[in-house]
Amino acid sequence: MRPDLPVTHIRRRVESWRRHLNAANLSPKTVRLYTTTATKLADWLEAHGHPVTVDEIGREDIEGYIAHRLAEASDSTANQEYRSLQQFFKWLFEEGE
């Protein structure tokens, strides 16, 4: 993790979420699925010029990513990733972000 990234950068928040999920004793498979999905979102946001700080990411950014995934992957994969991102943003909201 690059230390120069702002605290609210999505990549830093994914790492914090990973610690939270591990502390909550979720299965390694679940932690990997959730955090891989959030990391893929971060990659896509950066590659397509979308905001990368969690306070600037909006619904249209997430919808763009999901549309991208629907074009690349099966409906069930895109749905699973959508549900993973729901958990990520729910956690961010609970954290006050």
Short mmCIF file of C-alpha atoms in Angstrom, two decimals:
data_model
loop_
_atom_site.label_atom_id
_atom_site.label_comp_id
_atom_site.label_asym_id
_atom_site.label_seq_id
_atom_site.Cartn_x
_atom_site.Cartn_y
_atom_site.Cartn_z
CA MET A 1 0.00 0.00 0.00
CA ARG A 2 1.35 3.37 -0.99
CA PRO A 3 1.72 5.59 2.09
CA ASP A 4 1.01 8.72 0.03
CA LEU A 5 -2.62 7.71 -0.61
CA PRO A 6 -5.20 9.74 1.33
CA VAL A 7 -6.94 7.93 4.18
CA THR A 8 -10.22 8.03 2.25
CA HIS A 9 -8.71 6.48 -0.91
CA ILE A 10 -10.66 3.34 -1.74
CA ARG A 11 -7.53 1.16 -1.64
CA ARG A 12 -6.73 2.21 1.94
CA ARG A 13 -10.33 1.60 2.97
CA VAL A 14 -10.27 -1.88 1.38
CA GLU A 15 -7.23 -2.76 3.50
CA SER A 16 -9.00 -1.49 6.61
CA TRP A 17 -12.10 -3.48 5.67
CA ARG A 18 -9.96 -6.60 5.22
CA ARG A 19 -8.71 -6.21 8.81
CA HIS A 20 -12.30 -5.75 9.99
CA LEU A 21 -13.51 -8.85 8.14
CA ASN A 22 -10.66 -10.95 9.51
CA ALA A 23 -11.31 -9.67 13.04
CA ALA A 24 -14.98 -10.58 12.58
CA ASN A 25 -13.77 -14.14 11.86
CA LEU A 26 -15.27 -14.41 8.39
CA SER A 27 -14.03 -17.30 6.33
CA PRO A 28 -10.86 -16.66 4.32
CA LYS A 29 -12.84 -17.37 1.13
CA THR A 30 -15.40 -14.69 1.99
CA VAL A 31 -12.72 -12.16 2.90
CA ARG A 32 -10.93 -12.87 -0.37
CA LEU A 33 -14.13 -12.59 -2.43
CA TYR A 34 -15.20 -9.33 -0.79
CA THR A 35 -11.83 -7.62 -0.92
CA THR A 36 -10.97 -8.83 -4.41
CA THR A 37 -14.22 -7.35 -5.67
CA ALA A 38 -13.55 -4.01 -3.96
CA THR A 39 -10.02 -4.00 -5.37
CA LYS A 40 -11.36 -4.69 -8.88
CA LEU A 41 -13.71 -1.73 -8.41
CA ALA A 42 -10.74 0.45 -7.40
CA ASP A 43 -8.81 -0.71 -10.48
CA TRP A 44 -11.75 0.08 -12.75
CA LEU A 45 -12.38 3.49 -11.17
CA GLU A 46 -8.73 4.47 -11.62
CA ALA A 47 -8.53 3.15 -15.19
CA HIS A 48 -11.66 5.03 -16.27
CA GLY A 49 -11.03 8.36 -14.56
CA HIS A 50 -13.68 8.00 -11.88
CA PRO A 51 -13.29 9.29 -8.31
CA VAL A 52 -11.23 7.04 -6.03
CA THR A 53 -11.91 8.59 -2.64
CA VAL A 54 -14.87 6.97 -0.93
CA ASP A 55 -16.59 10.27 -0.22
CA GLU A 56 -16.66 11.08 -3.95
CA ILE A 57 -17.70 7.70 -5.39
CA GLY A 58 -21.34 7.86 -6.44
CA ARG A 59 -24.05 5.56 -7.65
CA GLU A 60 -23.21 6.28 -11.29
CA ASP A 61 -19.63 5.08 -10.68
CA ILE A 62 -20.83 1.81 -9.17
CA GLU A 63 -23.43 1.34 -11.90
CA GLY A 64 -20.72 1.88 -14.52
CA TYR A 65 -18.59 -0.80 -12.91
CA ILE A 66 -21.46 -3.28 -12.66
CA ALA A 67 -22.41 -2.64 -16.31
CA HIS A 68 -18.78 -3.31 -17.22
CA ARG A 69 -18.81 -6.57 -15.24
CA LEU A 70 -22.11 -7.66 -16.84
CA ALA A 71 -20.46 -7.25 -20.23
CA GLU A 72 -17.44 -9.32 -19.13
CA ALA A 73 -18.76 -11.94 -16.73
CA SER A 74 -21.86 -13.99 -16.10
CA ASP A 75 -24.94 -12.45 -14.54
CA SER A 76 -24.39 -14.48 -11.38
CA THR A 77 -20.78 -13.27 -11.05
CA ALA A 78 -21.81 -9.64 -11.53
CA ASN A 79 -24.61 -10.13 -8.99
CA GLN A 80 -22.21 -11.65 -6.46
CA GLU A 81 -19.82 -8.73 -6.94
CA TYR A 82 -22.68 -6.27 -6.54
CA ARG A 83 -23.61 -7.92 -3.23
CA SER A 84 -19.97 -7.82 -2.11
CA LEU A 85 -19.82 -4.10 -2.88
CA GLN A 86 -23.06 -3.58 -0.95
CA GLN A 87 -21.30 -4.99 2.11
CA PHE A 88 -18.27 -2.76 1.54
CA PHE A 89 -20.30 0.43 1.23
CA LYS A 90 -22.53 -0.58 4.14
CA TRP A 91 -19.38 -0.93 6.27
CA LEU A 92 -18.10 2.44 5.03
CA PHE A 93 -21.43 4.04 5.99
CA GLU A 94 -21.30 2.44 9.44
CA GLU A 95 -17.75 3.82 9.80
CA GLY A 96 -19.06 7.31 9.08
CA GLU A 97 -17.74 7.53 5.57
#
